[in-house]
Short mmCIF file of C-alpha atoms in Angstrom, two decimals:
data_model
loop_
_atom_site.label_atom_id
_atom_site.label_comp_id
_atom_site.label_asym_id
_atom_site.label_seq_id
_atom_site.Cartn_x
_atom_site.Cartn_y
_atom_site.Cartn_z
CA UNK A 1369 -16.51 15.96 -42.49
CA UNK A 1370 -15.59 13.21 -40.10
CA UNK A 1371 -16.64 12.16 -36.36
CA UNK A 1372 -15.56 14.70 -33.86
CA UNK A 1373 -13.59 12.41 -31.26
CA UNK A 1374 -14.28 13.85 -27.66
CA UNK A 1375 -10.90 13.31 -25.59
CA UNK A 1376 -10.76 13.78 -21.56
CA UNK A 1377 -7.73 14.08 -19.49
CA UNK A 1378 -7.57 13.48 -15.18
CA UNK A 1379 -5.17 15.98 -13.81
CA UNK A 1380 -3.66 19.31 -14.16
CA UNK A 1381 -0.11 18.55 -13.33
CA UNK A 1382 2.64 19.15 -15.45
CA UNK A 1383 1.85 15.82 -16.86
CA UNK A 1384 -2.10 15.77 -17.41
CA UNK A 1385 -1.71 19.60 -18.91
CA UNK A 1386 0.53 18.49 -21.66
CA UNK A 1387 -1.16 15.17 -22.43
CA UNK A 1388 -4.44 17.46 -22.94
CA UNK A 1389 -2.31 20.50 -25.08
CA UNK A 1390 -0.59 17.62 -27.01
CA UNK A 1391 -4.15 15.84 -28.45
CA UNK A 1392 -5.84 19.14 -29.63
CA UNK A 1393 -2.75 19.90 -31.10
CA UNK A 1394 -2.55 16.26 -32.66
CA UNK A 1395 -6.28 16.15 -33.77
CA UNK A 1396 -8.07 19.11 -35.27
CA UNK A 1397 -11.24 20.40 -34.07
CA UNK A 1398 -11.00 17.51 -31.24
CA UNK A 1399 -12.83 17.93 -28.43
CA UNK A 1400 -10.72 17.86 -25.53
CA UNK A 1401 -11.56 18.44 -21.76
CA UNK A 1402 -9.47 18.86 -18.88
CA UNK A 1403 -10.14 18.10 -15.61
CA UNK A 1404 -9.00 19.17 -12.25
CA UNK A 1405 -10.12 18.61 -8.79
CA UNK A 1406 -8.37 22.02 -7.55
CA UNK A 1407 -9.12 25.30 -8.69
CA UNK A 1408 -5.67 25.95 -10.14
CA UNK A 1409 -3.31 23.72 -12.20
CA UNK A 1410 0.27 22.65 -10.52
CA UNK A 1411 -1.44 22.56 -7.29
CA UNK A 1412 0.25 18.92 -5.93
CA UNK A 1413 3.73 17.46 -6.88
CA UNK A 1414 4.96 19.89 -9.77
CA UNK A 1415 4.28 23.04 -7.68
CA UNK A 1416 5.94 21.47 -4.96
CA UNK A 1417 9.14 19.64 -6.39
CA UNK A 1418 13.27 21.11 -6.38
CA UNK A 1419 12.66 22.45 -9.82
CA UNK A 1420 15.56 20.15 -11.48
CA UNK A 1421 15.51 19.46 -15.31
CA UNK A 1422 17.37 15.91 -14.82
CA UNK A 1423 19.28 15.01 -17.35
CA UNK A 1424 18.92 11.50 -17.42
CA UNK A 1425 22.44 10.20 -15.57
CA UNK A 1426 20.59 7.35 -13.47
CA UNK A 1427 18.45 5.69 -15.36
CA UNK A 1428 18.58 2.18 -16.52
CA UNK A 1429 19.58 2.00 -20.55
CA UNK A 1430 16.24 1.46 -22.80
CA UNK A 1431 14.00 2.09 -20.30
CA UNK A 1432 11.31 4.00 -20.65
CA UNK A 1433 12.59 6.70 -17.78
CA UNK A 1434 15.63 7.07 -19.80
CA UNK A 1435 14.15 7.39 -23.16
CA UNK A 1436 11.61 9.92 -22.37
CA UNK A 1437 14.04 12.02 -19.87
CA UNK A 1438 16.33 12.57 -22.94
CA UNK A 1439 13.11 12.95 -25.41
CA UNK A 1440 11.54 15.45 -22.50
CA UNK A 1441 14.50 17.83 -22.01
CA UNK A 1442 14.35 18.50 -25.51
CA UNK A 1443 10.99 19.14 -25.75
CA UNK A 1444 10.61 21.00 -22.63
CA UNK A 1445 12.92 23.59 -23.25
CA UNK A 1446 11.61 24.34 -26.36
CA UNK A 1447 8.50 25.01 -24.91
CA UNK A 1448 10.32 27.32 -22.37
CA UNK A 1449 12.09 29.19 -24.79
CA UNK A 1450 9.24 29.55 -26.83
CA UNK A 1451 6.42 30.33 -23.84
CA UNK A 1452 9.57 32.50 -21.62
CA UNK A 1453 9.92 30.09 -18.77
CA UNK A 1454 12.05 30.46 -16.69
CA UNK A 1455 15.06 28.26 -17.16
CA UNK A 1456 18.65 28.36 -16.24
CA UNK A 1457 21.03 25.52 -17.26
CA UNK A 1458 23.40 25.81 -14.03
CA UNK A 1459 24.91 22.39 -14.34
CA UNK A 1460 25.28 19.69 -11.55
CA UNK A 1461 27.96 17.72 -10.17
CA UNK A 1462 27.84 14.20 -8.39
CA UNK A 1463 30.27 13.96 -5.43
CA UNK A 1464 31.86 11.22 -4.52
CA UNK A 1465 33.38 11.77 -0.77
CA UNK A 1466 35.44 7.96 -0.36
CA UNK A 1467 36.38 5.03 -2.72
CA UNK A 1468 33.39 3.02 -2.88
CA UNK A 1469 31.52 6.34 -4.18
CA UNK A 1470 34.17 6.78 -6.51
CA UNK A 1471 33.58 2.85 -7.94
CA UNK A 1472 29.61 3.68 -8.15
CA UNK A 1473 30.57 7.02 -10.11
CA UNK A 1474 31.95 5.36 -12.68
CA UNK A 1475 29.21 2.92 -12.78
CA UNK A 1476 26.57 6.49 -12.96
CA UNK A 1477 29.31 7.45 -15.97
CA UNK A 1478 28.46 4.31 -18.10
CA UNK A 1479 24.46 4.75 -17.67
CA UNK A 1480 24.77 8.21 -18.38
CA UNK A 1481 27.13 7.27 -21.75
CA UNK A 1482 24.69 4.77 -22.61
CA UNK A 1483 21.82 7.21 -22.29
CA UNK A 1484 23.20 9.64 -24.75
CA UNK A 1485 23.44 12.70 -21.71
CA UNK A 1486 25.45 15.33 -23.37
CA UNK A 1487 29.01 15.99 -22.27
CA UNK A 1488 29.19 14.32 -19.06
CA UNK A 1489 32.70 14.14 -17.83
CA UNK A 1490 34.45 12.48 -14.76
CA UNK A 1491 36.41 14.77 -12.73
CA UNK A 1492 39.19 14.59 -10.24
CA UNK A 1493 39.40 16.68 -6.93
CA UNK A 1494 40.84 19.64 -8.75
CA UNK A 1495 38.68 19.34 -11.63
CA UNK A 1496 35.80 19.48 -9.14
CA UNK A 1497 36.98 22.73 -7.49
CA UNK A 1498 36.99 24.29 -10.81
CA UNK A 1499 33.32 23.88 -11.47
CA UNK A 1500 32.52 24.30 -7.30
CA UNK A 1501 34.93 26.08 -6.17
CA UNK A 1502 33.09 25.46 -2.32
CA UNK A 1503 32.59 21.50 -2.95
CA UNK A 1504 34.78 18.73 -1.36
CA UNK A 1505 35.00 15.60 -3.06
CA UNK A 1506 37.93 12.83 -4.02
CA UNK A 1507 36.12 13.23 -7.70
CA UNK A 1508 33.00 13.55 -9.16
CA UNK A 1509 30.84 13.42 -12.27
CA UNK A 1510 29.75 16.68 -14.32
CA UNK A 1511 26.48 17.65 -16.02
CA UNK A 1512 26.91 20.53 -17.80
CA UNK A 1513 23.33 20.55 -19.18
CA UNK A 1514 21.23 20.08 -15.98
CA UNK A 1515 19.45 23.06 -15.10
CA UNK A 1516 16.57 24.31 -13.08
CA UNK A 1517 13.08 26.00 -14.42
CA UNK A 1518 10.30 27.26 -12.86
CA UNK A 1519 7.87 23.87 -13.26
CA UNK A 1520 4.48 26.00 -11.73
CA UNK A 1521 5.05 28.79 -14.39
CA UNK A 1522 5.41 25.99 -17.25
CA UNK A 1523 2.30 24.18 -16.18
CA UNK A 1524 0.29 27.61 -16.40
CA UNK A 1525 1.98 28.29 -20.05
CA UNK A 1526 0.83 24.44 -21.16
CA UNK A 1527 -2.80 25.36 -19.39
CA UNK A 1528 -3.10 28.70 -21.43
CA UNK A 1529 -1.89 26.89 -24.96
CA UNK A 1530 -4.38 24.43 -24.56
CA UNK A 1531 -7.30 27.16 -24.01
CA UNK A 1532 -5.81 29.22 -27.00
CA UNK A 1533 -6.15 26.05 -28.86
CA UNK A 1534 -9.55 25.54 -28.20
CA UNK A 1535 -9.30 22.98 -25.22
CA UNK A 1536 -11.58 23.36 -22.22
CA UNK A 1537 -10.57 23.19 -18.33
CA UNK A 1538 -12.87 22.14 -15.60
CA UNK A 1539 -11.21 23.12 -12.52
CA UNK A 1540 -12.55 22.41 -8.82
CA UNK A 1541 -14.12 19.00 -10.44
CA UNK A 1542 -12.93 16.05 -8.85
CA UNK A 1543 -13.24 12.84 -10.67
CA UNK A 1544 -15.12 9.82 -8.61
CA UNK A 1545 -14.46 7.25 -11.00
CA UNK A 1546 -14.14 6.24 -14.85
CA UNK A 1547 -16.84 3.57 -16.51
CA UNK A 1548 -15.52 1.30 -19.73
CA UNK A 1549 -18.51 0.64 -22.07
CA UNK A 1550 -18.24 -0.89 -25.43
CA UNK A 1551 -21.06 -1.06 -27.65
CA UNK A 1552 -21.10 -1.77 -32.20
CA UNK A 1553 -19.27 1.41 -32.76
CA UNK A 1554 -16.10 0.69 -30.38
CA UNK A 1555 -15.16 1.32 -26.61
CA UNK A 1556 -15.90 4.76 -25.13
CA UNK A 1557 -15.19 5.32 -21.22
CA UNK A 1558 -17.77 7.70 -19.06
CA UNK A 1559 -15.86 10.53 -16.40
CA UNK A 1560 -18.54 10.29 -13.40
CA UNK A 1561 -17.17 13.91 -11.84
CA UNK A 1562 -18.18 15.87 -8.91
CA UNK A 1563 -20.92 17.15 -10.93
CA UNK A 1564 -21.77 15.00 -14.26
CA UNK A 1565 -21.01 12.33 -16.06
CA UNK A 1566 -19.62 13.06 -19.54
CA UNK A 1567 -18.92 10.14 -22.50
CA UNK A 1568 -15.55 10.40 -23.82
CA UNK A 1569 -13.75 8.48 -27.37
CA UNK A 1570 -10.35 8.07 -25.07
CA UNK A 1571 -9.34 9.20 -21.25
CA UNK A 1572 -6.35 9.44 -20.29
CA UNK A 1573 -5.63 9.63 -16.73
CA UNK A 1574 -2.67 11.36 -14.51
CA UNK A 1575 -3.90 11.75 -11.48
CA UNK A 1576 -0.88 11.85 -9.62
CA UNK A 1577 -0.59 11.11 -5.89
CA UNK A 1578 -4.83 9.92 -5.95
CA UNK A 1579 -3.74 7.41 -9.21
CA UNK A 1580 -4.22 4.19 -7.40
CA UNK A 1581 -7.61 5.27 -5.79
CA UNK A 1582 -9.43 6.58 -8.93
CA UNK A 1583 -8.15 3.35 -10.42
CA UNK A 1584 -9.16 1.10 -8.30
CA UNK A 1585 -12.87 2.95 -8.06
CA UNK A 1586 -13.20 2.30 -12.06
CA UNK A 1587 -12.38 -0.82 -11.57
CA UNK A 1588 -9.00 -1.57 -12.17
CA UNK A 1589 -6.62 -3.33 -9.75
CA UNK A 1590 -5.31 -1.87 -6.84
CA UNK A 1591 -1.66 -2.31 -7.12
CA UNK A 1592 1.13 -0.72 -7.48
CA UNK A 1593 -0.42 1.16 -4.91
CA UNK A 1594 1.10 4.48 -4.17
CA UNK A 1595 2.91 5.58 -0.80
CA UNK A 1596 3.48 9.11 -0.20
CA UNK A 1597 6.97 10.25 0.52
CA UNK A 1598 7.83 14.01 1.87
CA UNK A 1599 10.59 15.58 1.10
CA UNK A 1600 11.60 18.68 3.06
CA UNK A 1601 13.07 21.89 1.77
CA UNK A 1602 15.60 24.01 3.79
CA UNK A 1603 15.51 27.80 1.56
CA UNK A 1604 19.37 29.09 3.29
CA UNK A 1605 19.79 32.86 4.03
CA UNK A 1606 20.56 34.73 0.87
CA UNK A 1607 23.71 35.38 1.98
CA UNK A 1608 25.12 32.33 0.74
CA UNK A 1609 23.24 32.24 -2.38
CA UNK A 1610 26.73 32.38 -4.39
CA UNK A 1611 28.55 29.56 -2.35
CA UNK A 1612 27.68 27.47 -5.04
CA UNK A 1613 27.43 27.66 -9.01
CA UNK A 1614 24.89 24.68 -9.82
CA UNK A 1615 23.78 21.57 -8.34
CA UNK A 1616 25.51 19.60 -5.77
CA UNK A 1617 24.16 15.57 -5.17
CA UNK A 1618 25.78 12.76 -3.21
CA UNK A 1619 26.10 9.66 -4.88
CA UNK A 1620 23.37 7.52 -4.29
CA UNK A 1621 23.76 4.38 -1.64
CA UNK A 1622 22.29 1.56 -3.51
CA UNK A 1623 20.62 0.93 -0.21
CA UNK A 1624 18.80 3.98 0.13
CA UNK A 1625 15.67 4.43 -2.35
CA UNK A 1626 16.22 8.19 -3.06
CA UNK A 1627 19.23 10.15 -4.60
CA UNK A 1628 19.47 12.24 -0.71
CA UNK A 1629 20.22 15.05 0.07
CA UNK A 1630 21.45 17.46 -2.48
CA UNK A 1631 22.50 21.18 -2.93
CA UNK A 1632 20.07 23.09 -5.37
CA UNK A 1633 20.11 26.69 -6.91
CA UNK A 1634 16.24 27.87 -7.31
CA UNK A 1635 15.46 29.64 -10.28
CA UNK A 1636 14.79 33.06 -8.15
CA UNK A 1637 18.54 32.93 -7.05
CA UNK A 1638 18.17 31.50 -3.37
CA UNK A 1639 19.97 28.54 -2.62
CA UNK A 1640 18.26 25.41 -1.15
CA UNK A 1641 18.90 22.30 0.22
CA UNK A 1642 16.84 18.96 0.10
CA UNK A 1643 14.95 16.84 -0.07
CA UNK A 1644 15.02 14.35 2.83
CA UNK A 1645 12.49 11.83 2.34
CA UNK A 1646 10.20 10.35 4.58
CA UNK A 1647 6.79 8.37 4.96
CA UNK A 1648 3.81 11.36 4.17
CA UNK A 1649 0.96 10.69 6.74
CA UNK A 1650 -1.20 13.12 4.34
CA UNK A 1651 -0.90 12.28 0.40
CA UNK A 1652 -1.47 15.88 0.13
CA UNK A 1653 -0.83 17.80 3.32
CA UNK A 1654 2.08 20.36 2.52
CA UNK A 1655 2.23 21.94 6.14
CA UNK A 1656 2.08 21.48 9.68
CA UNK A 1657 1.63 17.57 10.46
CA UNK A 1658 0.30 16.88 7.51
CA UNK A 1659 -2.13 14.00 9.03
CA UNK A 1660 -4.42 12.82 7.16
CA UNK A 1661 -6.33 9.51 8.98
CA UNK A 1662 -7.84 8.20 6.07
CA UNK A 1663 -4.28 8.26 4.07
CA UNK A 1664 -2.40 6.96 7.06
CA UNK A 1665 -4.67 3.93 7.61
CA UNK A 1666 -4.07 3.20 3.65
CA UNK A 1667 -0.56 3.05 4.24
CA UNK A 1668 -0.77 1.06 8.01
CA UNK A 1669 -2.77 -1.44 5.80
CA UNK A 1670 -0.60 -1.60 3.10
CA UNK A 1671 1.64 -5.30 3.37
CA UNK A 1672 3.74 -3.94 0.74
CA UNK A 1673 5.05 -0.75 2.96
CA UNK A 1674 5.48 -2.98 6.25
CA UNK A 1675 8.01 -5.42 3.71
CA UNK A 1676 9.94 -2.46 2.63
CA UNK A 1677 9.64 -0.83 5.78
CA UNK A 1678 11.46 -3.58 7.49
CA UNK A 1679 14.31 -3.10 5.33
CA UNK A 1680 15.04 0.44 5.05
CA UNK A 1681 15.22 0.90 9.57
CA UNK A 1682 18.35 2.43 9.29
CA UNK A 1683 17.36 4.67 6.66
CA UNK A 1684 14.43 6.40 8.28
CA UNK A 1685 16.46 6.85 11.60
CA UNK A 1686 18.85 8.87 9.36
CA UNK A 1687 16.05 10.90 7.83
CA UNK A 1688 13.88 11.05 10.83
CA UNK A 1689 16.92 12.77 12.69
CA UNK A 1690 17.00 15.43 9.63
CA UNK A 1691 13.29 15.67 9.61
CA UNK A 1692 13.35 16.70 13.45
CA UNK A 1693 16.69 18.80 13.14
CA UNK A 1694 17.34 21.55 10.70
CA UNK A 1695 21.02 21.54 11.77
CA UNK A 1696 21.55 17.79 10.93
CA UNK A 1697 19.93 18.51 7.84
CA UNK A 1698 21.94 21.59 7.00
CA UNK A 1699 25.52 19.38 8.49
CA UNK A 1700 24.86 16.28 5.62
CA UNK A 1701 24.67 18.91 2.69
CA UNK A 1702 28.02 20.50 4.54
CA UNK A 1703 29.65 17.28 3.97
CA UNK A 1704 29.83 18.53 0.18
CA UNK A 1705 30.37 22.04 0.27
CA UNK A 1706 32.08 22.87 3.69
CA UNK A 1707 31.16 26.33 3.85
CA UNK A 1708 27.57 26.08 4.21
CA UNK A 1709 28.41 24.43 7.73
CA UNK A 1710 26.07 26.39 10.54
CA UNK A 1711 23.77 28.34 8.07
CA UNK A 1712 20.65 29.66 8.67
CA UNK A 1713 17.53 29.76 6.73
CA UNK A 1714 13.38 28.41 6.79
CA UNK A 1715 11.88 25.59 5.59
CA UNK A 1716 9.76 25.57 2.91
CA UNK A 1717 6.80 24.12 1.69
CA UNK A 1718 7.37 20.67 1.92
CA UNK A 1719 7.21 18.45 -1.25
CA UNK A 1720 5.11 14.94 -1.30
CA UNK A 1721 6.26 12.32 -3.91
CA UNK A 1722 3.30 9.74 -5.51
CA UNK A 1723 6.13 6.38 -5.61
CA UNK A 1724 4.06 3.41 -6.18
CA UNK A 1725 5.14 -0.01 -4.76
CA UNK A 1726 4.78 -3.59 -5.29
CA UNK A 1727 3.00 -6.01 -2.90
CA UNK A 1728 6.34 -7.12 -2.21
CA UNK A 1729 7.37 -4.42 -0.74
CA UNK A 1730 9.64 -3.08 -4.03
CA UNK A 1731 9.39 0.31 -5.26
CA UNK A 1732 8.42 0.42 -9.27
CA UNK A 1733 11.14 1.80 -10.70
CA UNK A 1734 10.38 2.64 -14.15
CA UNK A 1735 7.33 4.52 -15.73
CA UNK A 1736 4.20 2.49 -15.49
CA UNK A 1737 1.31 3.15 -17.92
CA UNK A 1738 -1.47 0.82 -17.64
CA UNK A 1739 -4.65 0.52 -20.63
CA UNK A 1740 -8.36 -0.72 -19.66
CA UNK A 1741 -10.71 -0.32 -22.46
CA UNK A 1742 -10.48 3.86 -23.87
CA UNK A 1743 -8.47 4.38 -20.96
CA UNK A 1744 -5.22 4.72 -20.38
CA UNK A 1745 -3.94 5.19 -16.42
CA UNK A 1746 -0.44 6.21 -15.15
CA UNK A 1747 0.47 4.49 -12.28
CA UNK A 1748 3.84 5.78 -11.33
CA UNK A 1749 5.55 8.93 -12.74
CA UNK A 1750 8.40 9.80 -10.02
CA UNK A 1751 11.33 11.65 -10.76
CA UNK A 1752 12.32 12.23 -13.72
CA UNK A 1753 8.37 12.59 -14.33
CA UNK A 1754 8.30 16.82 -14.51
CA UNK A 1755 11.55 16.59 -16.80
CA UNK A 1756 10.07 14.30 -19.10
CA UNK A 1757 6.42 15.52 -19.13
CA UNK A 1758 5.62 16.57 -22.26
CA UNK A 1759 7.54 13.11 -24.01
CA UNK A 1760 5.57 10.78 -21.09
CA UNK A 1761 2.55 13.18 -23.11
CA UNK A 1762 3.76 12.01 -26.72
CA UNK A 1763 4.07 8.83 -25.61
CA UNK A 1764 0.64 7.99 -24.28
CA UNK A 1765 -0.57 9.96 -27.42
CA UNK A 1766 0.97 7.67 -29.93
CA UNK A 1767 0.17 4.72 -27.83
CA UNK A 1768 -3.59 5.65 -27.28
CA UNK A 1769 -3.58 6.18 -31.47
CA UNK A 1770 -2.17 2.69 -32.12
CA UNK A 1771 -5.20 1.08 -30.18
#
């Protein structure tokens, strides 16, 4: 009978949970532990994100964003099917609103082409009031296969596998830092947690919005640090829940660092609109102010945020004015679909995206997975990161058993 290997995974997002399903499935009668600083999984960005299943339109060809969005749709919905999440493939449509959205449309088109997305088609004004029958547009692009699923309830299904399977969850058990240690018989790495210190074969860490800090306390460099974004959620009265059939996005200004603000059916039926995006002053405060000192000093001290700050002035007037006025924020999704013009509603929890960035000020735009003895950290995991969870989870498995 051989060695049992002893595996430990740093997070209980969407991400972490099935990294940790995905090895005691891959290695029988491993020994694999899960922790969590909260006492519940989904408690930071996938219990607090729009709920889209991206299809992979936007991403750059061959990189690893596009190759694991398309891997991760597949293997996400089989989960759902299989677990009964709940899923709904409601489609989405990209609007352009003047010619030189109608030039970067077709430039969207090609990526999406190139990344294999299933039936994507270009439409014309009256081939966009067929799908939407409340949109405006000169044309648009169509996704028939993007949908929306409920990301919490997934995360809980992946958390209960794992358990069935043997695996073993140590909520409300923060993780201080991760020690490398090499010795005749290999490299092991040692979880220092809020209450032991266990010795693990591998570690794999997704901590999320905190990955930057728990790497640079094990030792690891600092950057790509991460810098919070909000985005805010407008839930609209349920009376126009049927004003539109799917998903409704701008096309995205190449000078803006976020897709804006889009139209979004929930999978309970309402109809919401969002996200703006802003600077966070908390990394994880969902409410109120959200100020946390400690994160705002990180980012105040951050020279990467003050480069890309200095750029993007024009940008965070426009969301700033959206931020402070639910009826400017409710008037730039009425560009697109007319008849939500006026409406009424509440915000909702807000949403805080982990996006890390250079020292130059750049945001990392691809996946970034970084390895340090039996470790293996993710650094940045932004959108499409929930869609393509559980292949970002086959992927650090196969990578972790090649090493």
């Amino acid at each position: 009978m051989g060695v049992r290997k002893r595996f430990a995974v740093i997070g209980a997002g969407i991400i972490g949970s099935a990294v940790a399903r995905g090895l005691i499935r891959k290695y029988d009668g491993a020994d694999v532990t899960l922790y969590e600083k909260e006492d519940h999984p989904a408690a930071h960005q996938t219990g607090h994100n729009s709920g889209v299943v991206h299809a992979g339109l936007y991403y750059e060809p061959g990189s690893l964003k596009a190759r694991l969005c398309r891997r991760g749709v597949s293997l996400l919905l089989d989960f759902a099917r299989e677990h009964n999440v709940a899923y709904e493939e409601c489609g989405k449509v990209v609007v352009a609103t003047n010619d030189p959205e109608v030039e970067r449309l077709h430039g969207i088109h090609a990526r999406a082409r190139a990344n294999e997305v299933p039936d994507v088609a270009l439409l014309d004004r009256d081939g966009l009031v067929e799908v939407e029958p409340n949109a405006e547009g000169i044309a648009a692009l169509h996704s028939p296969h993007t949908g929306i699923i409920d990301y919490r309830g997934l995360t809980e299904a992946l958390v209960a596998d794992f358990r069935r399977s043997g695996g073993r969850v140590r909520f409300s058990t923060g993780v201080r830092r991760i020690e490398q240690r090499s010795g005749a018989k290999g490299s092991s790495a040692i979880v220092h947690s809020s209450v032991d210190s266990q010795e693990y074969d591998q570690v794999i860490v997704c901590a999320g919005l905190q990955a930057d800090r728990l790497a640079a306390r094990s030792g690891e460099a600092k950057n790509p640090t991460v810098v919070p974004f909000f985005g805010q959620y407008y839930i609209l009265e349920p009376r126009f829940n049927d004003d539109v059939n799917g998903l409704i996005y701008p096309v995205p200004d190449p000078k803006y660092p976020f897709l804006g603000v889009h139209v979004t059916r929930r999978i309970d039926g309402g109809l919401m609109i969002g996200p703006n995006a802003f600077l966070s002053f908390s990394r994880e405060g969902y409410k109120g102010l959200g100020l946390n000192i400690s994160d705002s000093l990180t980012v105040a001290t951050d020279p990467g945020f003050w480069r890309f700050a200095a750029g993007n002035m024009a940008t965070a007037a426009r969301e700033i004015a959206g931020m402070l006025s639910s009826k400017k924020f409710v008037a730039e999704a009425a560009r697109y679909v007319p008849s939500l013009d006026g409406a009424d509603g509440h915000r909702a929890t807000r949403g805080i995206r982990a996006q890390a960035m250079n020292r130059d000020g750049t945001l990392v735009d691809d996946f970034v997975i970084d390895r340090a003895g039996a470790t293996m950290f993710v650094r940045n995991a932004p959108s499409p990161g929930a869609t393509s969870a559980l292949a970002i989870a086959e992927h650090l498995i196969d990578t972790a058993a090649r090493t």
